[in-house]
GROMACS .gro file of C-alpha atoms in nm:
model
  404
    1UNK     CA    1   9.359  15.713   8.872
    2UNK     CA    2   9.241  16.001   9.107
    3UNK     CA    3   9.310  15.944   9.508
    4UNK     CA    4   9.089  16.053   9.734
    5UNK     CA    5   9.325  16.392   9.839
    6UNK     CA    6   9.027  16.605   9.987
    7UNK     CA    7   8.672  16.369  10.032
    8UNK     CA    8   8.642  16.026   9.970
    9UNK     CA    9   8.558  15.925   9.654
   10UNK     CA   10   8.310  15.678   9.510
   11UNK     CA   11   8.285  15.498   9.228
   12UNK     CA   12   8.099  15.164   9.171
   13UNK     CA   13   8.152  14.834   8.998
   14UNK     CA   14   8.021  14.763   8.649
   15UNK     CA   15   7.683  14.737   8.529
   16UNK     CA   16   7.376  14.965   8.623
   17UNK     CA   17   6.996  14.893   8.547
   18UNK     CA   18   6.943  14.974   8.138
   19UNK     CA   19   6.634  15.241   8.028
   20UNK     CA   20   6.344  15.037   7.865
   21UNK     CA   21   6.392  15.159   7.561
   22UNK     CA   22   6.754  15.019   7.540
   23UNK     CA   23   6.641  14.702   7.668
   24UNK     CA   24   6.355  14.674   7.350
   25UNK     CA   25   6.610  14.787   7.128
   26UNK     CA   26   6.892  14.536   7.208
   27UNK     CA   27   6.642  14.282   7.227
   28UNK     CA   28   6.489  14.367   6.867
   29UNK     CA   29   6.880  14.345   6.747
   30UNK     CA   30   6.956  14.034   6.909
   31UNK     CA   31   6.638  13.875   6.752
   32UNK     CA   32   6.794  13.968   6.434
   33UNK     CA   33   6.478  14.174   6.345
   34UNK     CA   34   6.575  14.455   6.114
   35UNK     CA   35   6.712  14.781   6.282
   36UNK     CA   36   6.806  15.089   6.203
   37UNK     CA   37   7.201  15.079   6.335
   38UNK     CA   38   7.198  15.453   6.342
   39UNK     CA   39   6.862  15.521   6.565
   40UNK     CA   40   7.021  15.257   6.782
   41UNK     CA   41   7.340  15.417   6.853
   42UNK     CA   42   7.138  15.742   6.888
   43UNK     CA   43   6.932  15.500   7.223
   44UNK     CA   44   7.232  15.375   7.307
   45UNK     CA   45   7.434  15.745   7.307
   46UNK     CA   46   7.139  15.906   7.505
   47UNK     CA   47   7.097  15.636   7.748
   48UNK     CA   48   7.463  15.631   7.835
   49UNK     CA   49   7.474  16.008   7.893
   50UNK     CA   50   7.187  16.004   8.068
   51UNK     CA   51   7.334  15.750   8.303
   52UNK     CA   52   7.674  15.943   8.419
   53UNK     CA   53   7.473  16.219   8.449
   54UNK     CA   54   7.270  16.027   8.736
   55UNK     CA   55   7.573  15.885   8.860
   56UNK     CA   56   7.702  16.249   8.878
   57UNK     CA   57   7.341  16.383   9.031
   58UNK     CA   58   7.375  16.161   9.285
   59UNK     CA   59   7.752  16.173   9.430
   60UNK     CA   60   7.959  15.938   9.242
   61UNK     CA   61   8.294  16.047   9.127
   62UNK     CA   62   8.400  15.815   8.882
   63UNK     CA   63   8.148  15.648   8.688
   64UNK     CA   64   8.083  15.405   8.403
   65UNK     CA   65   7.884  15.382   8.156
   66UNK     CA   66   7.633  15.128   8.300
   67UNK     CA   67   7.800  14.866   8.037
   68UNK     CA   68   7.502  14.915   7.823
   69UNK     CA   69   7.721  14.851   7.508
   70UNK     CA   70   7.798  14.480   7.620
   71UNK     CA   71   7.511  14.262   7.417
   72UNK     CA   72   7.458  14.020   7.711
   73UNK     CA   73   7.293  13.798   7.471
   74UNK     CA   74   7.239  13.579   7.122
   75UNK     CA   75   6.988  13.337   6.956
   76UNK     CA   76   7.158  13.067   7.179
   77UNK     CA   77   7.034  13.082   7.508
   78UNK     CA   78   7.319  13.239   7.734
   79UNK     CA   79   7.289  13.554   7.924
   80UNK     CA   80   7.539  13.663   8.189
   81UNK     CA   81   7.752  13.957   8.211
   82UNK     CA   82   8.073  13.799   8.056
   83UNK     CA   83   7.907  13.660   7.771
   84UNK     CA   84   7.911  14.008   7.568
   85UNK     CA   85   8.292  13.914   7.483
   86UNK     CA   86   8.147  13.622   7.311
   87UNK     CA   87   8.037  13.803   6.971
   88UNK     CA   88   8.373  14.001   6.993
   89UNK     CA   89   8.616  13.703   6.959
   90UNK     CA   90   8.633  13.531   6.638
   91UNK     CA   91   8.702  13.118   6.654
   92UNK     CA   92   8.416  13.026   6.911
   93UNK     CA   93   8.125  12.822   6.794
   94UNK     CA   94   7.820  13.012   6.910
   95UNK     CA   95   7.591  12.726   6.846
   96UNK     CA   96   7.691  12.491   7.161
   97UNK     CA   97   7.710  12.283   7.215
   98UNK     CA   98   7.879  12.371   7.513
   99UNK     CA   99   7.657  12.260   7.774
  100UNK     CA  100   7.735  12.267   8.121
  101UNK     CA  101   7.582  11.998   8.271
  102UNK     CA  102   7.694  11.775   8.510
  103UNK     CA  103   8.064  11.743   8.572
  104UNK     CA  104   8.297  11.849   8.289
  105UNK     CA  105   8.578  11.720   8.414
  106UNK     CA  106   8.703  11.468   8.722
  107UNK     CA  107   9.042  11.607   8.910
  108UNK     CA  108   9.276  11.338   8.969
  109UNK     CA  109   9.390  11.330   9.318
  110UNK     CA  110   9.647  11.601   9.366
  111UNK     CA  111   9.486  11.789   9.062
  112UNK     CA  112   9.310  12.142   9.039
  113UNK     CA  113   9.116  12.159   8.744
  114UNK     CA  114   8.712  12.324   8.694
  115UNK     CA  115   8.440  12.060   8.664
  116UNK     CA  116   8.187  12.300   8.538
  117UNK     CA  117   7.919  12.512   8.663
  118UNK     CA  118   7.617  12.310   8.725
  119UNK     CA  119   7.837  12.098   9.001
  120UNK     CA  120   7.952  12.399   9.207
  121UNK     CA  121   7.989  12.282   9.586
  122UNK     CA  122   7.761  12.581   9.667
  123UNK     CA  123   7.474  12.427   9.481
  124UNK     CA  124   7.533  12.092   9.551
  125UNK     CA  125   7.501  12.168   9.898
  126UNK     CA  126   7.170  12.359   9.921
  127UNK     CA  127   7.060  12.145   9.596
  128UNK     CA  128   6.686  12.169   9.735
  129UNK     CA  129   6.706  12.554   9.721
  130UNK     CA  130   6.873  12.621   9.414
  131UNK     CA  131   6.609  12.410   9.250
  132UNK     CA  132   6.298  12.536   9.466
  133UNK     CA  133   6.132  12.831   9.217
  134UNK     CA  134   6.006  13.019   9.544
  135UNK     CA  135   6.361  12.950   9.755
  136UNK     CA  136   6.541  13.262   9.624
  137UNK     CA  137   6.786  13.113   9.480
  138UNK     CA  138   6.631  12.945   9.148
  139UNK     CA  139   6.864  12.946   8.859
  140UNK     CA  140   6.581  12.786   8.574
  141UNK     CA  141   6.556  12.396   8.476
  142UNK     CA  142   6.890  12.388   8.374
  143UNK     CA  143   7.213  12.541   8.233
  144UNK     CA  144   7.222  12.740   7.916
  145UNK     CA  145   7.429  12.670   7.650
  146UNK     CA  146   7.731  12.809   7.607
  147UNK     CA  147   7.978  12.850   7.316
  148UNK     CA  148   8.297  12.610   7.172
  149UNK     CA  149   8.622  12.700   7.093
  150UNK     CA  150   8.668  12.540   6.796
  151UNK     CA  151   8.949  12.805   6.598
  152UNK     CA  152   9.204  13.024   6.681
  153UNK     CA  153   9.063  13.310   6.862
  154UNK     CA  154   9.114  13.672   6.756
  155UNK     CA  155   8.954  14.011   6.850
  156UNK     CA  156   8.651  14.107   6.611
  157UNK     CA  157   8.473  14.377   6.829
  158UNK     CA  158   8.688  14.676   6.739
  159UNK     CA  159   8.381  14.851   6.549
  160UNK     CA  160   8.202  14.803   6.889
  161UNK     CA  161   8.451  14.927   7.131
  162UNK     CA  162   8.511  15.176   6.950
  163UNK     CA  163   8.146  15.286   7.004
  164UNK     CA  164   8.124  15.208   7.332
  165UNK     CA  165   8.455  15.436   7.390
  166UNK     CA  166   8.278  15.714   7.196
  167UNK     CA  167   7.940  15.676   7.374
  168UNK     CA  168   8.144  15.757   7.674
  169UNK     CA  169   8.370  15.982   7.582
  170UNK     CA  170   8.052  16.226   7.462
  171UNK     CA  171   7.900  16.100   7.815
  172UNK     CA  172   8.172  16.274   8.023
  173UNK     CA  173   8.203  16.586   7.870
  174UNK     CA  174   7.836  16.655   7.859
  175UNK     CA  175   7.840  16.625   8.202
  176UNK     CA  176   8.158  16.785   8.292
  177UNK     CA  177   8.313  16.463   8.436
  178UNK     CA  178   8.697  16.436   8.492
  179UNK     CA  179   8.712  16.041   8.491
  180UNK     CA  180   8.529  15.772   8.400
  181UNK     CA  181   8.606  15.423   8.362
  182UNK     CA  182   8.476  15.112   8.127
  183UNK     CA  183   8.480  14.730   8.183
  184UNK     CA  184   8.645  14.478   7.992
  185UNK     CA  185   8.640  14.075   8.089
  186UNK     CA  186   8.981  13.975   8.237
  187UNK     CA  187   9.131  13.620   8.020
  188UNK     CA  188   9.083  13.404   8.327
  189UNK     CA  189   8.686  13.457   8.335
  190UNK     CA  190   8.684  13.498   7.975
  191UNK     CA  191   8.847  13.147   7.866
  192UNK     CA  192   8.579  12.940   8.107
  193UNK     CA  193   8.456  12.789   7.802
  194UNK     CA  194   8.471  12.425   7.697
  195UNK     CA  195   8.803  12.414   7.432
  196UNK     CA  196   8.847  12.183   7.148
  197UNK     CA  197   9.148  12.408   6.927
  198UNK     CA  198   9.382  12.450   7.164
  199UNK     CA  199   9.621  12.198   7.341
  200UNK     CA  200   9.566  12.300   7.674
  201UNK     CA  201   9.354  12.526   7.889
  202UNK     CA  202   9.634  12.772   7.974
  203UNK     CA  203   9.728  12.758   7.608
  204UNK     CA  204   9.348  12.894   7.547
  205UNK     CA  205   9.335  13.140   7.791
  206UNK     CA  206   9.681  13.307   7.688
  207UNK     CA  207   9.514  13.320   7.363
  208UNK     CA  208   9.195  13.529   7.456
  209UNK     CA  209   9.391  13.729   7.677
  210UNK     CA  210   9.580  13.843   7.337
  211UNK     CA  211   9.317  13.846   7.146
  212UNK     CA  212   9.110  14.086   7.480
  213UNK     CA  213   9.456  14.331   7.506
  214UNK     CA  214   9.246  14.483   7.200
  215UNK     CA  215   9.050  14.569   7.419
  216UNK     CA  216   9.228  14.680   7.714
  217UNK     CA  217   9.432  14.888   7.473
  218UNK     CA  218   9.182  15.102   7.331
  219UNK     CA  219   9.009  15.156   7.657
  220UNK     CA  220   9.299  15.290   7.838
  221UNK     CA  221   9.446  15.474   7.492
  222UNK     CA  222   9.110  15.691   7.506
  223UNK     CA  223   9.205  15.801   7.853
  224UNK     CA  224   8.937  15.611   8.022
  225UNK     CA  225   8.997  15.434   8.352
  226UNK     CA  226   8.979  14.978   8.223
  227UNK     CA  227   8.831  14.793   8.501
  228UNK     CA  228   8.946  14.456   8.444
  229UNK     CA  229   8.674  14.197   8.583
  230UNK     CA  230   8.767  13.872   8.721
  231UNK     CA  231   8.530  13.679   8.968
  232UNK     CA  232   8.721  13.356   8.832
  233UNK     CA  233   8.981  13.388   9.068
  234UNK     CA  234   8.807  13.375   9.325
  235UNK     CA  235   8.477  13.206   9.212
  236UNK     CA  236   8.659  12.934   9.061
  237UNK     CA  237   8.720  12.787   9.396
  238UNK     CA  238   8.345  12.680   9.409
  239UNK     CA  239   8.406  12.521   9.063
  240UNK     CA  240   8.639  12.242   9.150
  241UNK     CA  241   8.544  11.914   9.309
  242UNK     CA  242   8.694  11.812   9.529
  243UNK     CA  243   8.763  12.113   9.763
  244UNK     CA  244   9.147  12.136   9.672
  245UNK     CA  245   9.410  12.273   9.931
  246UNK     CA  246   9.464  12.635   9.986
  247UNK     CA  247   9.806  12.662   9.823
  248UNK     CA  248   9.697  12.432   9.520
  249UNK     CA  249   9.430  12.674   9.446
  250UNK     CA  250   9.694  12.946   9.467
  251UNK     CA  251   9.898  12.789   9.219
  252UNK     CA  252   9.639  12.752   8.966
  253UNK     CA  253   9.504  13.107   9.017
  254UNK     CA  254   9.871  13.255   8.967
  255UNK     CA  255   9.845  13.090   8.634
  256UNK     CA  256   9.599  13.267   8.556
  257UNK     CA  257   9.679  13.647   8.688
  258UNK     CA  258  10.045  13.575   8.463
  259UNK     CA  259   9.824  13.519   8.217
  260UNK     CA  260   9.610  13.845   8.246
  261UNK     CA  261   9.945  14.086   8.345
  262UNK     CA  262  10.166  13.891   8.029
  263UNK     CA  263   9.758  14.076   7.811
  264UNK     CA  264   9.794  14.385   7.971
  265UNK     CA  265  10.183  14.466   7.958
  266UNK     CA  266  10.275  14.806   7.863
  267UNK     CA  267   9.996  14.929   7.971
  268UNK     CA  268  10.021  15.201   8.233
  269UNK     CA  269   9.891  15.066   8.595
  270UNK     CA  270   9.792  15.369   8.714
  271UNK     CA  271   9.475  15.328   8.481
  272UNK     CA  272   9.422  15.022   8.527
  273UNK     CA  273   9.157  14.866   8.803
  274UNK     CA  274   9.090  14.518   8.908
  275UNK     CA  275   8.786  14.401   9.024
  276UNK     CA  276   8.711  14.075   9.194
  277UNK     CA  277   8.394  13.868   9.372
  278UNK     CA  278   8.303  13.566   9.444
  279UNK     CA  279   8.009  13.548   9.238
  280UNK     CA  280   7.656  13.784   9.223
  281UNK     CA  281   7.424  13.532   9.192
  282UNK     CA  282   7.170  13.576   9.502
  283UNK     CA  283   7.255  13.212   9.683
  284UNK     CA  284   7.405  13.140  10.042
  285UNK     CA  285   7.796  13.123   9.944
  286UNK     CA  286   7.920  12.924  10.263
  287UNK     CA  287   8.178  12.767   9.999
  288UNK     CA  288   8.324  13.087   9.888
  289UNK     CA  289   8.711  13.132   9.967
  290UNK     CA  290   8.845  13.348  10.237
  291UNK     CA  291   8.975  13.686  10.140
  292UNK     CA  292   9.247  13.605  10.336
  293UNK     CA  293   9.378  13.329  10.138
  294UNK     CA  294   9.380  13.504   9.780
  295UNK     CA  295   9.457  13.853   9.894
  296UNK     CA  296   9.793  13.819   9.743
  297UNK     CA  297   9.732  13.652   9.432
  298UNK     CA  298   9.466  13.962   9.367
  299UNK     CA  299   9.779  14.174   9.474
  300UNK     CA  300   9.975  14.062   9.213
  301UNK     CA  301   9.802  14.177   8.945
  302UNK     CA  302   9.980  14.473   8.780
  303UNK     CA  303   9.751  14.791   8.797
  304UNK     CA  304   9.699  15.050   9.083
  305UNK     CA  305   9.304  14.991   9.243
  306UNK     CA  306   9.169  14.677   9.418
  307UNK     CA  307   8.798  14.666   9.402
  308UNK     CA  308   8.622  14.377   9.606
  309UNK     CA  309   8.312  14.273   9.743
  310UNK     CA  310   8.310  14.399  10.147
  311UNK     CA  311   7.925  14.475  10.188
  312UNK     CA  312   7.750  14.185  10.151
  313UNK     CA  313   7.755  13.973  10.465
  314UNK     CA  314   7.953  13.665  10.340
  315UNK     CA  315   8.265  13.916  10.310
  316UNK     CA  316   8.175  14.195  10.500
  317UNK     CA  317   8.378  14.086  10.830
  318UNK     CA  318   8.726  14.040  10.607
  319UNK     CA  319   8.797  14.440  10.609
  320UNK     CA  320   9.039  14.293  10.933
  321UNK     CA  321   9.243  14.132  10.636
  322UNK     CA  322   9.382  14.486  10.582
  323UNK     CA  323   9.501  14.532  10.932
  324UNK     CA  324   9.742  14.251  10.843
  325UNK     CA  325   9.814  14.259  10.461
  326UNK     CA  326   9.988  14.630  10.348
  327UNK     CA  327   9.852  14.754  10.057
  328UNK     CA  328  10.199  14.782   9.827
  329UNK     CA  329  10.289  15.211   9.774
  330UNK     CA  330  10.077  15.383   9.526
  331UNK     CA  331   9.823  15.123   9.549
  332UNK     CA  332   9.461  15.205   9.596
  333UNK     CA  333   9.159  14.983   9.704
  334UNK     CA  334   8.789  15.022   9.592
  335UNK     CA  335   8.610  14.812   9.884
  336UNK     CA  336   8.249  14.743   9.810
  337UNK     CA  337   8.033  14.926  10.077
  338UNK     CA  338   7.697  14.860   9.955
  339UNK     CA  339   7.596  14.541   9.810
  340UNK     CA  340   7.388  14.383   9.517
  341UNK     CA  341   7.315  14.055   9.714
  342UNK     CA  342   7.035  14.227   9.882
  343UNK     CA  343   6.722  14.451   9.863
  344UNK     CA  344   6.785  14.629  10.224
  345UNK     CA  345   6.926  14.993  10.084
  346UNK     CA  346   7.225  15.051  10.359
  347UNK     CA  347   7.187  15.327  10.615
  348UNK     CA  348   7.458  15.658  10.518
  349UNK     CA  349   7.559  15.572  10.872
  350UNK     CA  350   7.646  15.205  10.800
  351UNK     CA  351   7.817  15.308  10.490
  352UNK     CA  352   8.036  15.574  10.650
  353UNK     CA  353   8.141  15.357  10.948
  354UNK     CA  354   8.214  15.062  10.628
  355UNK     CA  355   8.470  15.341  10.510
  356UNK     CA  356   8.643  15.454  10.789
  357UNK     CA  357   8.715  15.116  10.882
  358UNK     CA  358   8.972  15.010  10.574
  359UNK     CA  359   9.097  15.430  10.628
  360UNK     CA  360   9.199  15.303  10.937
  361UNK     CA  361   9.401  15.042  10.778
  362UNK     CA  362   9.504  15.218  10.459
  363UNK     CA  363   9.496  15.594  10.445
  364UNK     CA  364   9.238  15.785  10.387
  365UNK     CA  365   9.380  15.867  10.028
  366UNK     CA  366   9.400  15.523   9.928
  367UNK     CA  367   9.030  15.449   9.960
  368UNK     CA  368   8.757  15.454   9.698
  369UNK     CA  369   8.424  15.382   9.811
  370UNK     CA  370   8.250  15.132   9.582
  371UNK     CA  371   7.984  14.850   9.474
  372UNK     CA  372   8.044  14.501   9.551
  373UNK     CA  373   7.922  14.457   9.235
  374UNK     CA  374   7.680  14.562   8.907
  375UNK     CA  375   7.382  14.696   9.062
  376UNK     CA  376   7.192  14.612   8.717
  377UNK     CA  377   6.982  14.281   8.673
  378UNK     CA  378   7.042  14.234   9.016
  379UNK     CA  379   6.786  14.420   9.241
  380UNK     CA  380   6.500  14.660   9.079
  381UNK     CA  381   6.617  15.044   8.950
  382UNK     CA  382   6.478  15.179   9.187
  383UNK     CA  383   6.665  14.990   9.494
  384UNK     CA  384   6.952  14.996   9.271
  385UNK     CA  385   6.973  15.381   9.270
  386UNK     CA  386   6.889  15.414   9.651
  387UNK     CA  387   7.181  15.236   9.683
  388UNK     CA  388   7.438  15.433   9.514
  389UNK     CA  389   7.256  15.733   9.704
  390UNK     CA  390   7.309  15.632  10.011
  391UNK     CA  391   7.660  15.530   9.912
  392UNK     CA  392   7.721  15.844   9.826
  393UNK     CA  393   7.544  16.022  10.150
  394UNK     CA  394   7.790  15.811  10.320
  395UNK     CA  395   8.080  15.882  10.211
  396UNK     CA  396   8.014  16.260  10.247
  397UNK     CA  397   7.985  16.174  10.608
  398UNK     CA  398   8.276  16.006  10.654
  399UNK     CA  399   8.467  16.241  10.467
  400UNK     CA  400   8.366  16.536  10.697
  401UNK     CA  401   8.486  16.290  10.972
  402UNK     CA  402   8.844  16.248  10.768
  403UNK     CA  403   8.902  16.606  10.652
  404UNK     CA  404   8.733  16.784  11.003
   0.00000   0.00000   0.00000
């Protein structure tokens, strides 16, 4: 991964608002209406130049590819942007009837397990907004379905990473790019599915993080950058009634980063990004846990950058962690200085004085200046661009305040 030797760099997190005509085109496919695979790997090609070339127009160093490859859908109703690795692992049961209502599962006392989605402490606490259709917050009638384990699960997307490796590979050198990086679902997030195969939950999630290093593999093989995303580790904390202690919760998350470092060994780190949040859905997060308490466990994942919602203001006062916590040698962190949780576009000003405040803390070299999180499906284009803009017009400022 590049440091940021002469300006500060910037980069952002994931996903980036699709063209129209991708959007008709994966929906047509996803209806299963008849489509011409070659026309729509000509859209998808063009759209995914097109969008490192904006990233590039506008001031951002390393980008991605917008994740339009990921299919964020299927004739069952779930959409989110982990369920592409659905229709890319063989042994789940896309059919439900995994339906997440209600509690899953009761903890015993002294027990950290997830109860399920639709009984996260955030919601249950503003109930009355997260069902009010004008409260900002409204997340439909109810939960979608969601698939089964049901058989052993192996990697069956290779035809589509593959694509999505070449769509970016032609991306970058059409626009002269020197890096670019792709996501890829981390096991922990991946494996939040209900599981009737396997013996035991960690048993199930060490088997999609094999069947994922597919994945992983041929991303970082093809010289891209892998960001591997994981909200679970932190958003899983919401997940689990009752609130359990600190260092219980840190147990059961380091389960789960052994489990993603055991998918990704032999891999190089220095390719190799991490990205965690608490969550991007638009609601008041007062139970979200403190940076403070899982900055470790994020530490100990085995790759060189950190990137981590900072903008947004749930997080944004936890840059202090880093006057504490020392970033291990070699290690770089991609903060998130402008955030999807809103439609305000941050001031360059704002941005640049975001920056120079984990410089002070880390090194100007070890700083990448980010996205808390996909921009796309989250606020319009056209806020989503201004965003990155400004990012970018920040960064150039604080840069010229760096490198005088």
């Amino acid at each position: 991964m590049r440091m940021s030797r002469d300006h500060i760099l910037t980069s952002q997190a994931g996903s980036l608002p699709r063209p129209d005509d991708l959007i008709k085109a994966n929906g047509a496919r996803e209806a299963g209406e008849a489509t011409d695979e070659a026309a729509f790997e000509r859209t998808l090609q063009a759209a995914v130049v097109d969008v490192v070339r904006k990233q590039k127009e506008i001031g951002i160093d390393v980008p991605g590819d917008g994740e339009f490859g990921k299919s964020m859908g299927h004739k069952v109703n779930y959409r989110a942007w982990w369920s592409y690795c659905f229709n890319r692992l063989g042994g789940l049961d896309l059919t439900g009837p995994g339906l997440h209502e209600g509690v899953a599962k009761r903890a015993k006392p002294g027990e950290v397990v997830l109860t399920s989605f639709a009984d996260r402490r955030d919601r249950t606490k503003f109930l009355e907004v997260y069902k009010d259709p004008e409260g900002g917050v409204y997340t439909g009638p109810g939960m979608a379905k969601w698939p089964v384990c049901t058989g052993a699960v192996v990697y069956k997307g290779h035809d589509a990473i593959k694509a999505d490796i070449a769509h970016m590979k032609a991306a970058l050198k059409a626009n002269g790019v020197e890096e670019g990086f792709m996501t890829s679902v981390a096991p922990a997030s991946a494996s939040r599915l209900p599981n009737t195969y396997y013996k035991t939950d960690e048993e199930f999630m060490y088997a999609v993080g094999e069947a994922m290093r597919d994945e992983y593999k041929a991303i970082v093989d093809a010289g891209l950058i892998l960001q591997l995303d994981d909200p679970a580790i932190a958003e899983n904390w919401d997940m689990i009634n009752p609130e359990p202690s600190v260092e219980g919760y840190k147990k059961f998350s380091k389960v789960r980063i052994e489990a993603l470092n055991h998918s990704i060994r032999g891999l190089p780190e220095d390719r190799i990004r991490f990205h965690l949040c608490w969550g991007s859905w638009h609601g008041p997060h007062t139970t979200d846990i403190p940076m403070r308490d899982i900055v470790d466990v994020m530490l100990a994942v085995k790759c060189q950058g950190y990137s981590f919602e900072a903008g947004n203001v749930r997080h944004e006062h936890e840059w202090t962690v880093w006057e504490d916590v020392k970033l291990p040698d070699g290690k770089i962190i991609l903060p998130g200085i402008v955030s999807h949780a809103t439609n305000v576009v941050e001031h360059p000003e704002l941005v640049a004085q975001r920056i120079l405040r984990f410089t002070k803390s880390v090194g100007r070299e070890r700083v990448i200046a980010a996205t808390d999180c996909g921009l796309g499906g989250r606020v319009h284009p056209m806020i989503a661009w201004a965003k990155m803009g400004s990012l970018a017009q920040g960064a150039a400022l604080a840069s010229r305040e760096l490198w005088r």
